[in-house]
Each structure stands twice: as C-alpha cells, then as structure tokens.
Short mmCIF file of C-alpha atoms in Angstrom, two decimals:
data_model
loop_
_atom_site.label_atom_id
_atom_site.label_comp_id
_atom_site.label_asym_id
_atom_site.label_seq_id
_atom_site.Cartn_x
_atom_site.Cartn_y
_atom_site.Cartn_z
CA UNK A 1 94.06 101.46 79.42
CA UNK A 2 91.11 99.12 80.68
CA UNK A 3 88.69 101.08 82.34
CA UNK A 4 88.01 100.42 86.63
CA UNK A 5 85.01 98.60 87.32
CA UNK A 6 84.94 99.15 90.74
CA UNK A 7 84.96 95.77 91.12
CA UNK A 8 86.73 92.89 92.31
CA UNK A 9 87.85 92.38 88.91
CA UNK A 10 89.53 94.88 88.33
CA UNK A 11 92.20 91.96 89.58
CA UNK A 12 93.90 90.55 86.52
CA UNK A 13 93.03 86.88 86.78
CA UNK A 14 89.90 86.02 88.60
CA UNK A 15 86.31 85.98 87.44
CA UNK A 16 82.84 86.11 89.02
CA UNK A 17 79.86 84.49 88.77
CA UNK A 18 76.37 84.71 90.30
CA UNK A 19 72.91 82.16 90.32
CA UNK A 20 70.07 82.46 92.65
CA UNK A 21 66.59 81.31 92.91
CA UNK A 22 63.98 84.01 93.85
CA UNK A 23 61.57 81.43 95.61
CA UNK A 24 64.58 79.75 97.59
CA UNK A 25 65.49 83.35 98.66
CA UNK A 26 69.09 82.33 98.68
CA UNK A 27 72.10 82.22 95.98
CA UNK A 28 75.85 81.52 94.68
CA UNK A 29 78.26 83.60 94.38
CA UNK A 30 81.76 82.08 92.72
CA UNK A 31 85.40 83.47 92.00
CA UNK A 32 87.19 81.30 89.64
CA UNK A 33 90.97 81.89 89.43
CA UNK A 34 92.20 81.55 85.28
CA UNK A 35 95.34 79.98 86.98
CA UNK A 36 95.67 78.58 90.82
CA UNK A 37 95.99 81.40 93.05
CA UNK A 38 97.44 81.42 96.54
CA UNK A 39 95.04 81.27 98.75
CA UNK A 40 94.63 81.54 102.32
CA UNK A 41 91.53 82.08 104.74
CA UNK A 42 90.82 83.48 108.73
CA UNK A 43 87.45 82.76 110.60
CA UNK A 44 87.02 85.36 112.91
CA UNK A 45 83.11 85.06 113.61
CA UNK A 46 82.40 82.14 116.46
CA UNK A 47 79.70 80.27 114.23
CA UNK A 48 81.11 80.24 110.58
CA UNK A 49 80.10 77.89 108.08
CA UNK A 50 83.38 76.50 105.38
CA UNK A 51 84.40 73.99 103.18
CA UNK A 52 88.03 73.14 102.41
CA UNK A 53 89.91 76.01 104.92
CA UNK A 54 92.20 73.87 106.40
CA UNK A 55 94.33 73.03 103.13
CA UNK A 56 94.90 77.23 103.17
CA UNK A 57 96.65 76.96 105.72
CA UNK A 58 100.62 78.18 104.88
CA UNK A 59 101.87 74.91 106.74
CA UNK A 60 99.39 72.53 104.41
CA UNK A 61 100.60 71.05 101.07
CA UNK A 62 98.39 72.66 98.34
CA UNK A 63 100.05 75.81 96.56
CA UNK A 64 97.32 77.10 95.18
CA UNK A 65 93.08 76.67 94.20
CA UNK A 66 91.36 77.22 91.68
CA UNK A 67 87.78 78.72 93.07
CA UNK A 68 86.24 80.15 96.15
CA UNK A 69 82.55 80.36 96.70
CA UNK A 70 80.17 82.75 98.73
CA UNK A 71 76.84 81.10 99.43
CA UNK A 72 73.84 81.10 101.25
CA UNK A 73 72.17 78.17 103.05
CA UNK A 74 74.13 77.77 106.30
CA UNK A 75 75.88 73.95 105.98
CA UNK A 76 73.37 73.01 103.43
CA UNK A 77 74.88 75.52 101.23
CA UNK A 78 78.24 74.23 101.57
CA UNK A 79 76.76 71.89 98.83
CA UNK A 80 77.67 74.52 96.11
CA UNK A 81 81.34 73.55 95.87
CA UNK A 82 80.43 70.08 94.59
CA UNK A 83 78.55 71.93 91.49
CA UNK A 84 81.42 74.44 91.10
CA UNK A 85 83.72 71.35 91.60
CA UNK A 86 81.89 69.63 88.56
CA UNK A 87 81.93 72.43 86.40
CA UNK A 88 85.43 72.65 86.49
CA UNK A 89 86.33 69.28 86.01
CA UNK A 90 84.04 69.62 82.59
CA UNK A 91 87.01 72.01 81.69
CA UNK A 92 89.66 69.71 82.73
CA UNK A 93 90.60 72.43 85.31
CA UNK A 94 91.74 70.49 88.70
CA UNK A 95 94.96 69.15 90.44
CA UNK A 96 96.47 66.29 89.08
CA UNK A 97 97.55 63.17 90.98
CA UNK A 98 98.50 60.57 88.18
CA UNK A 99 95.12 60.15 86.43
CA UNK A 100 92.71 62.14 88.92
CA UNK A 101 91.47 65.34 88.72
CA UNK A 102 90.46 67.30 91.70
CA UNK A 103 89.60 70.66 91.19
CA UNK A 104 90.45 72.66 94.48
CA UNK A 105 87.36 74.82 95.47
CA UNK A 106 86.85 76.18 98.76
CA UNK A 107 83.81 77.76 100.37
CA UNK A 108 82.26 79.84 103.19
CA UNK A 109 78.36 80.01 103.75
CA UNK A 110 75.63 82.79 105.28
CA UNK A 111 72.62 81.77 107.65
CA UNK A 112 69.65 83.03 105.45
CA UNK A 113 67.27 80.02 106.18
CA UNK A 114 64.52 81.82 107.77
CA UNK A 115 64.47 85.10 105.23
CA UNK A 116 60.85 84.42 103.84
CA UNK A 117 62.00 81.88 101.03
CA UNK A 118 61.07 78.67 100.52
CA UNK A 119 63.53 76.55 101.96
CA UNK A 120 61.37 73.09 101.94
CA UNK A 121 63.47 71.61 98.87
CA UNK A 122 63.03 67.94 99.50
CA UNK A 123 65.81 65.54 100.36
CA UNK A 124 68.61 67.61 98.97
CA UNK A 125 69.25 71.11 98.92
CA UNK A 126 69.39 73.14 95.30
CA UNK A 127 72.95 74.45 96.03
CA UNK A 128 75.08 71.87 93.71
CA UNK A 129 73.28 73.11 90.80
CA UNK A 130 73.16 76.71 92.07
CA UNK A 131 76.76 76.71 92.26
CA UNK A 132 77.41 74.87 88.80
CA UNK A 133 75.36 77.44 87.07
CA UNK A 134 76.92 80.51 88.95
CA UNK A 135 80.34 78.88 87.62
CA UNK A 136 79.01 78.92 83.98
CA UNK A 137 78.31 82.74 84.68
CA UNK A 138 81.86 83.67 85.34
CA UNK A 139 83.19 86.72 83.94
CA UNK A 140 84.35 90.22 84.57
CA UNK A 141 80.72 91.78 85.12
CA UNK A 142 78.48 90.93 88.17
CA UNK A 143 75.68 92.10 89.76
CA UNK A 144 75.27 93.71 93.08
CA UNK A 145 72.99 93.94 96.16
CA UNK A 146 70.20 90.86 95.65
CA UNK A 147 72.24 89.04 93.40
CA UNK A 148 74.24 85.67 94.24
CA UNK A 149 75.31 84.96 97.60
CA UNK A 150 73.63 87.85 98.30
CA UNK A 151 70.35 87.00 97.25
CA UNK A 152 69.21 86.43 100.50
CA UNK A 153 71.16 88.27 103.32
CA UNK A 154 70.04 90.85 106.03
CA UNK A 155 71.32 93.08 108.39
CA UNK A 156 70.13 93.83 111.78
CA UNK A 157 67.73 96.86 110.28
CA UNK A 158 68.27 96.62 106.18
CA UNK A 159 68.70 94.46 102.84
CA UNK A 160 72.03 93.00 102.82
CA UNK A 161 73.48 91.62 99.46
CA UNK A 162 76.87 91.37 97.71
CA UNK A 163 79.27 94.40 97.55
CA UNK A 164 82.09 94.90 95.99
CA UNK A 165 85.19 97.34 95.26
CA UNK A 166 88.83 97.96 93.93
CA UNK A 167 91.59 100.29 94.24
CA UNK A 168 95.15 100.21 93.57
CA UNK A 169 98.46 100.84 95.71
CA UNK A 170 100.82 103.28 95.31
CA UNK A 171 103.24 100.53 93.65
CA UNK A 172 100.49 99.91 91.69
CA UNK A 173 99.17 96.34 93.01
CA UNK A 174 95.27 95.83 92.01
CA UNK A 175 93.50 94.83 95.11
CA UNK A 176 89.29 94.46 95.66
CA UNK A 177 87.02 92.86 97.88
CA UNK A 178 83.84 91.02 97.30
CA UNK A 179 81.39 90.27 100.04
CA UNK A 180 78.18 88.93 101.46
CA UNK A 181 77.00 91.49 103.86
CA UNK A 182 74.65 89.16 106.20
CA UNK A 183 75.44 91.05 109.30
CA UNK A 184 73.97 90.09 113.14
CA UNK A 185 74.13 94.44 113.26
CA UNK A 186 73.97 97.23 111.18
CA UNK A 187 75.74 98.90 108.48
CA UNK A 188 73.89 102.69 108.62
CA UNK A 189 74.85 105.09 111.46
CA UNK A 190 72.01 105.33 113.61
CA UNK A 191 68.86 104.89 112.07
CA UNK A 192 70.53 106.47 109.52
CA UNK A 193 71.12 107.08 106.03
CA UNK A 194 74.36 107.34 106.41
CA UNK A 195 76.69 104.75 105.93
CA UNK A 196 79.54 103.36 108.69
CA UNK A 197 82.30 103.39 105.64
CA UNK A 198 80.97 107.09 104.81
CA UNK A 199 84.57 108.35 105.38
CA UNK A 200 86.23 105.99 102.66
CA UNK A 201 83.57 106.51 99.90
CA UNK A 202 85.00 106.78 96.31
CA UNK A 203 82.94 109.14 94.43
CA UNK A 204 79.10 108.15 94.83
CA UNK A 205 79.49 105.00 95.05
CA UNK A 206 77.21 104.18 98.13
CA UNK A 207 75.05 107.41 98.11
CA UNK A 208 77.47 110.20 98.17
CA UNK A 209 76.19 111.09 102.02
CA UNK A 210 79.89 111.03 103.96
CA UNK A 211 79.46 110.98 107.79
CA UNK A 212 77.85 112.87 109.82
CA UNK A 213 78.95 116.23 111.10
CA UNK A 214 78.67 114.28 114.85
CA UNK A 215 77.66 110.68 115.63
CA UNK A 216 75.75 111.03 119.09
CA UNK A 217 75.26 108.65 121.65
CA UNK A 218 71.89 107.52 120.71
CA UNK A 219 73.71 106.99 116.99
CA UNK A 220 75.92 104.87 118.84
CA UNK A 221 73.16 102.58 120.49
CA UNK A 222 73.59 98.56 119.39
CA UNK A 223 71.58 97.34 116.66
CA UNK A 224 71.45 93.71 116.36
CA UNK A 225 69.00 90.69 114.75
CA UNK A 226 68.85 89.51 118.52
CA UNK A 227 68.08 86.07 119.51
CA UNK A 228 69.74 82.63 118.70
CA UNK A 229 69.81 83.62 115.28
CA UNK A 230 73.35 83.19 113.60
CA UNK A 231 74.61 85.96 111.17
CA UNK A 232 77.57 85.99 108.63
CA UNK A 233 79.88 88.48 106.73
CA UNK A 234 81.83 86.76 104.32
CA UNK A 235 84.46 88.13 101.84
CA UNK A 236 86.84 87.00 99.39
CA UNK A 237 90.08 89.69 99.05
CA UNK A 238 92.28 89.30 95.95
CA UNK A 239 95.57 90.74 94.58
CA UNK A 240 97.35 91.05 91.52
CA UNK A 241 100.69 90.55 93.52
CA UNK A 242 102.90 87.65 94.48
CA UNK A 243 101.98 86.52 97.46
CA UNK A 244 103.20 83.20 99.87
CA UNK A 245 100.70 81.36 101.31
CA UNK A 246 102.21 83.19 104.68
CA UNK A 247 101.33 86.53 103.05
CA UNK A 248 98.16 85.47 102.04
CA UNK A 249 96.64 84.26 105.82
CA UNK A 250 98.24 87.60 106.92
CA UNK A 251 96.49 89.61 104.44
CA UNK A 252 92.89 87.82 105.26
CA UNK A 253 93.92 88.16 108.83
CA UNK A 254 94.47 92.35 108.25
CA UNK A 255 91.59 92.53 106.17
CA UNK A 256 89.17 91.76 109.19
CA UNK A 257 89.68 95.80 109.96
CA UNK A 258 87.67 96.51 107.01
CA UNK A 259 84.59 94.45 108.27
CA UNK A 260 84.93 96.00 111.81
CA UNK A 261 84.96 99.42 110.29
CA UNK A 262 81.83 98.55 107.74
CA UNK A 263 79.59 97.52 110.47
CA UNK A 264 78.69 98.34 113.63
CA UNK A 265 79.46 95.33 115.14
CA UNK A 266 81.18 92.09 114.39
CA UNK A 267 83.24 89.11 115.43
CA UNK A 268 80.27 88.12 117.59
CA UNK A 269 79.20 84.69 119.09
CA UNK A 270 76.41 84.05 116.33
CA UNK A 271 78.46 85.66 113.47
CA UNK A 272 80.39 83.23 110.96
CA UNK A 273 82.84 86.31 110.04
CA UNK A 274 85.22 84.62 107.07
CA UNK A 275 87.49 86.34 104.91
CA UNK A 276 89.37 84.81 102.12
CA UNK A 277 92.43 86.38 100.62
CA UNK A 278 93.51 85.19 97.04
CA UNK A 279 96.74 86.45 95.37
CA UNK A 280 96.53 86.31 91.28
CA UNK A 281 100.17 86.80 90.96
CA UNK A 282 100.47 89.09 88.07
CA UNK A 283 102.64 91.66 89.83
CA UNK A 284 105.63 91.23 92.44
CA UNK A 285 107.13 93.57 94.82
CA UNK A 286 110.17 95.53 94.62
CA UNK A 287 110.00 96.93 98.30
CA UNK A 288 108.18 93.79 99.70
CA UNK A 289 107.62 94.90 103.20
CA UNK A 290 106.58 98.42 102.50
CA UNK A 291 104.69 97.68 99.79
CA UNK A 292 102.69 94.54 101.24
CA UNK A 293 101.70 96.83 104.13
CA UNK A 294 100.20 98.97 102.27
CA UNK A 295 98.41 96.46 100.47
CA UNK A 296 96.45 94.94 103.47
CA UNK A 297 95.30 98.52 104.83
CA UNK A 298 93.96 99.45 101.35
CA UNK A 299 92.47 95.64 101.23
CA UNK A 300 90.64 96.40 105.04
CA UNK A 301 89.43 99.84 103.33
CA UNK A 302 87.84 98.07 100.23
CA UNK A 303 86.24 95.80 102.25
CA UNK A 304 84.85 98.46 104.01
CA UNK A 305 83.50 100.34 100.76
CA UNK A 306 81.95 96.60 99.53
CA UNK A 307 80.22 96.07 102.79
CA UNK A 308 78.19 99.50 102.16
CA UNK A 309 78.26 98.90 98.02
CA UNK A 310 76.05 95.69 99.16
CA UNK A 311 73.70 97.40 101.33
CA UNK A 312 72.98 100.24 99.12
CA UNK A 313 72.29 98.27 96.21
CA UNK A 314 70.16 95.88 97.49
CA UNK A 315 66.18 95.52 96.84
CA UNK A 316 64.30 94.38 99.08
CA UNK A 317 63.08 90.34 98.94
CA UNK A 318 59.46 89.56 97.20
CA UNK A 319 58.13 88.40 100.53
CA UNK A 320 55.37 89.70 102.48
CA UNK A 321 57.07 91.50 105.69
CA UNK A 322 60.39 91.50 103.66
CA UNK A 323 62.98 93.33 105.20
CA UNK A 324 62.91 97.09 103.44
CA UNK A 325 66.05 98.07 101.40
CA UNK A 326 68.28 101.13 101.87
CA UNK A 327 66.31 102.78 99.15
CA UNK A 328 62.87 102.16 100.35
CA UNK A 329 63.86 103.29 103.56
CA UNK A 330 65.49 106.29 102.19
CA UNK A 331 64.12 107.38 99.02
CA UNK A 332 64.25 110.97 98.95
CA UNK A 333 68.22 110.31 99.45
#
C-alpha cells in the first residue's frame, strides 16, 4: 500500500511542480493532470486574477485540461500558463484540432507585487519561464510554505505560502487541496498561535496546538492588510472520482467553506478568492449522491488543513522588514 503524503498527491493522476526566484519574491506553482481531468472553477473573491475559467464552465465545450497553475504576480503572472503551455506541447500533450496542438492550461494569480522583491524585470515579466521550469519539476513531492506560488504571499499578520493536504472518504475517494494562502486577514486566532483550522488538524501537522479552550472577543477582533491593497487565496481541489463538469463547479463551489473556515475573513472586495476543482477519474461512485456529498465537505475540510499547512511552514522572505513567519513569531511553540 503506497504510503499518504499528506499531500495533494495522494490523488492518483496529477503531479506538482514548483519554481521561484528569491530576488523576484514571487513563484509558480503547477498541477499537471497525466490524462485531461474535468475541471471546473468558482471566483468568489471580488478582485481575482485568471486565465482560461470560462471554458470550465459545465455549459462550455472542452471536457477536460490538462494543467492548472497557482502563481504570483497579479495579471503579470498570468504569463506562467504560456511557459506551462510550451512545456507541454514539447511532450506532444495538448488538444487536437486536425494538425494543432493546444495544450489546455488554466490559471489563477496572487497580488504579491509590493512584498520586498524586486519586481523591476524590464519589458516582460519572468513568469513564462517560471512556469515552464515549475512544469519540468512535476512530480509527486513538493515543497511547502515559501516555495512556488507561495514564494511570495502574506497574510494580514504572518508568512503565507503553499499548503497542502489529503484525506479519503468513507467510499474511499482520494481527495486534497493545494493552496496559496495570500490572505487580506489572518489565519491565527487572535494574535495567536493557534490556528483557525485547529479543530480539523490531522496529527501535528500544523503545530499540534487545537483551539483554544475559549476564543474571546478581543480574539475575535478583525485583522486585515488594510488599504487598497488586493489579497488572494487560491486553491486547486482534486479527486480520484468521476466527476461531470456539473459536479466539478459544484464541488469548487462547496469547497469555498474550507477557505471561510481557514481564515478569519474572506470573500472580501480586495480578495481574488479562486478555487479550482479537478476530478482525476480513477474511481466512480456506487451511491453517487451520498457519496459526492461527502466528498465536497471532506474537500472544504482539507482546504481548511492546507490553508494552516501553508502558514506554518512558511519562512519568512530575505527582505529587510520582511513579514515574520509563524515560527519566528512563535518559537518556543
């Protein structure tokens, strides 16, 4: 029996890859599907930044893709698709219309433009190559916290960075989440260390610290970047089971829980909240409507787990007046 990562790929059928560039202070994250997964996508955040949603939808044409990327850079990161994009065309991975190959790749970005890094590139932005090179990476191990697309993030008060987590249903689906935790607020209860998913910690996964025995008014009190500045939590959810396109946009749409339930808050006007949800198709149901409910509330709860996985594993940028991680903040923890 393969041993759990704890990962997102602990999904039969999808591998990850990560590239980032310490002075840009930004990075790529990329899921590549070994076969064209169902795919579908809900924005939930009122300033999100995407490539290629719209053919997700259930009513478009396109079955299936054969990537999604996790990026930094705001719309100059949406660049990174091209580079996956090329990558997989190198592999004579794409869809076919008579002699054309078009590799289907779609994309949500974080704002991390004004994180300390060095964002004067010149006339284009590094991201194409970033995203190529993250491709080449693929595979079943990844990094977490600074790493990727998560190279760069912040929360309102700590590090953010790239989480991720698995579980499986009772009917014995695999399902995981992978995420950019770039939040406008704040993952920690209070000023902390405690973590907002406490409750739905597997083992020690984010610190071992639970809840707190109370969570008191002042705990309670709104944390948030402040200011015109836009903030984004982006996931990808996939799932070893047979999914419609239908299923899919309802599981990305249920999935939007877990992010609520990780942070304290989101959905706001300067978040780009996105959540992708990819279905592998490796497993079908035999009580479909039982079993697919279960499936998105186990989906919302890994997302949940990820968001604080991201958080906790972060370090802290190599900037002067960096934002401080979780574990300089909280050492003796």
């Amino acid at each position: 029996m393969t041993q759990r990562r704890n990962l997102i790929t602990d999904v039969a059928g999808l591998r990850i890859g990560n590239a980032h560039d310490a002075a840009l202070g930004s990075g790529v994250t990329v899921a590549l599907f070994d076969e064209p997964a169902v795919t579908s996508v809900f924005a939930m955040g009122g300033a999100p930044a995407t490539r290629e949603t719209d053919l997700l939808d259930p009513d478009k044409m396109v079955p299936a893709i054969h990537g999604v990327v996790l990026s930094g850079g705001s719309a100059f990161g949406l660049d990174a698709a091209g580079g996956v994009q090329a990558y997989l065309r190198e592999q004579g991975i794409g869809f076919a219309v008579r002699e054309a190959l078009v590799p289907l790749v779609s994309q949500a970005s974080i704002f991390d433009l004004i994180n300390g890094g060095n964002k004067d590139w010149g006339r284009y932005p590094p991201y194409r190559e970033l995203g190529y090179e993250a491709a080449r990476r693929a595979g079943l191990d990844f990094d977490l916290g600074t790493s990727g697309g998560g190279y760069g993030a912040t929360t309102a008060n700590l590090k953010g960075g790239l989480g991720s987590a698995s579980t499986t249903t009772s009917s014995g689906h695999a399902v995981g989440a992978l995420v950019v935790v770039n939040s406008v607020a704040s993952a920690i209860v209070g000023d902390g260390p405690h973590f907002l998913a406490g409750g739905l910690e597997e083992g020690d996964e984010f610190g071992g610290h639970g809840l707190p025995a109370r969570i008191t008014p002042d705990m309670r009190r709104l944390i948030w970047k402040g200011g015109p500045q836009p903030a984004t939590t982006i996931a990808l959810i996939a799932t070893d089971a047979v999914l419609t396109k239908a299923q899919a946009k309802r599981l990305a749409v249920a999935s939007h829980a877990g992010l609520a339930r990780g942070l304290r808050f989101s959905h706001a006007l300067f978040d780009g909240d996105t959540i992708f949800a990819a279905a592998t198709g490796r497993k079908p149901f035999q009580d479909e409507a039982a079993e697919f409910t279960e499936l998105t509330a186990l989906a919302a709860d890994c997302l949940t787990r990820a968001i604080a996985r991201g958080v906790y594993e972060a370090r802290a940028l190599p900037y002067p007046g960096a934002q401080p991680a979780w574990r300089d903040r909280f050492p003796s923890a």
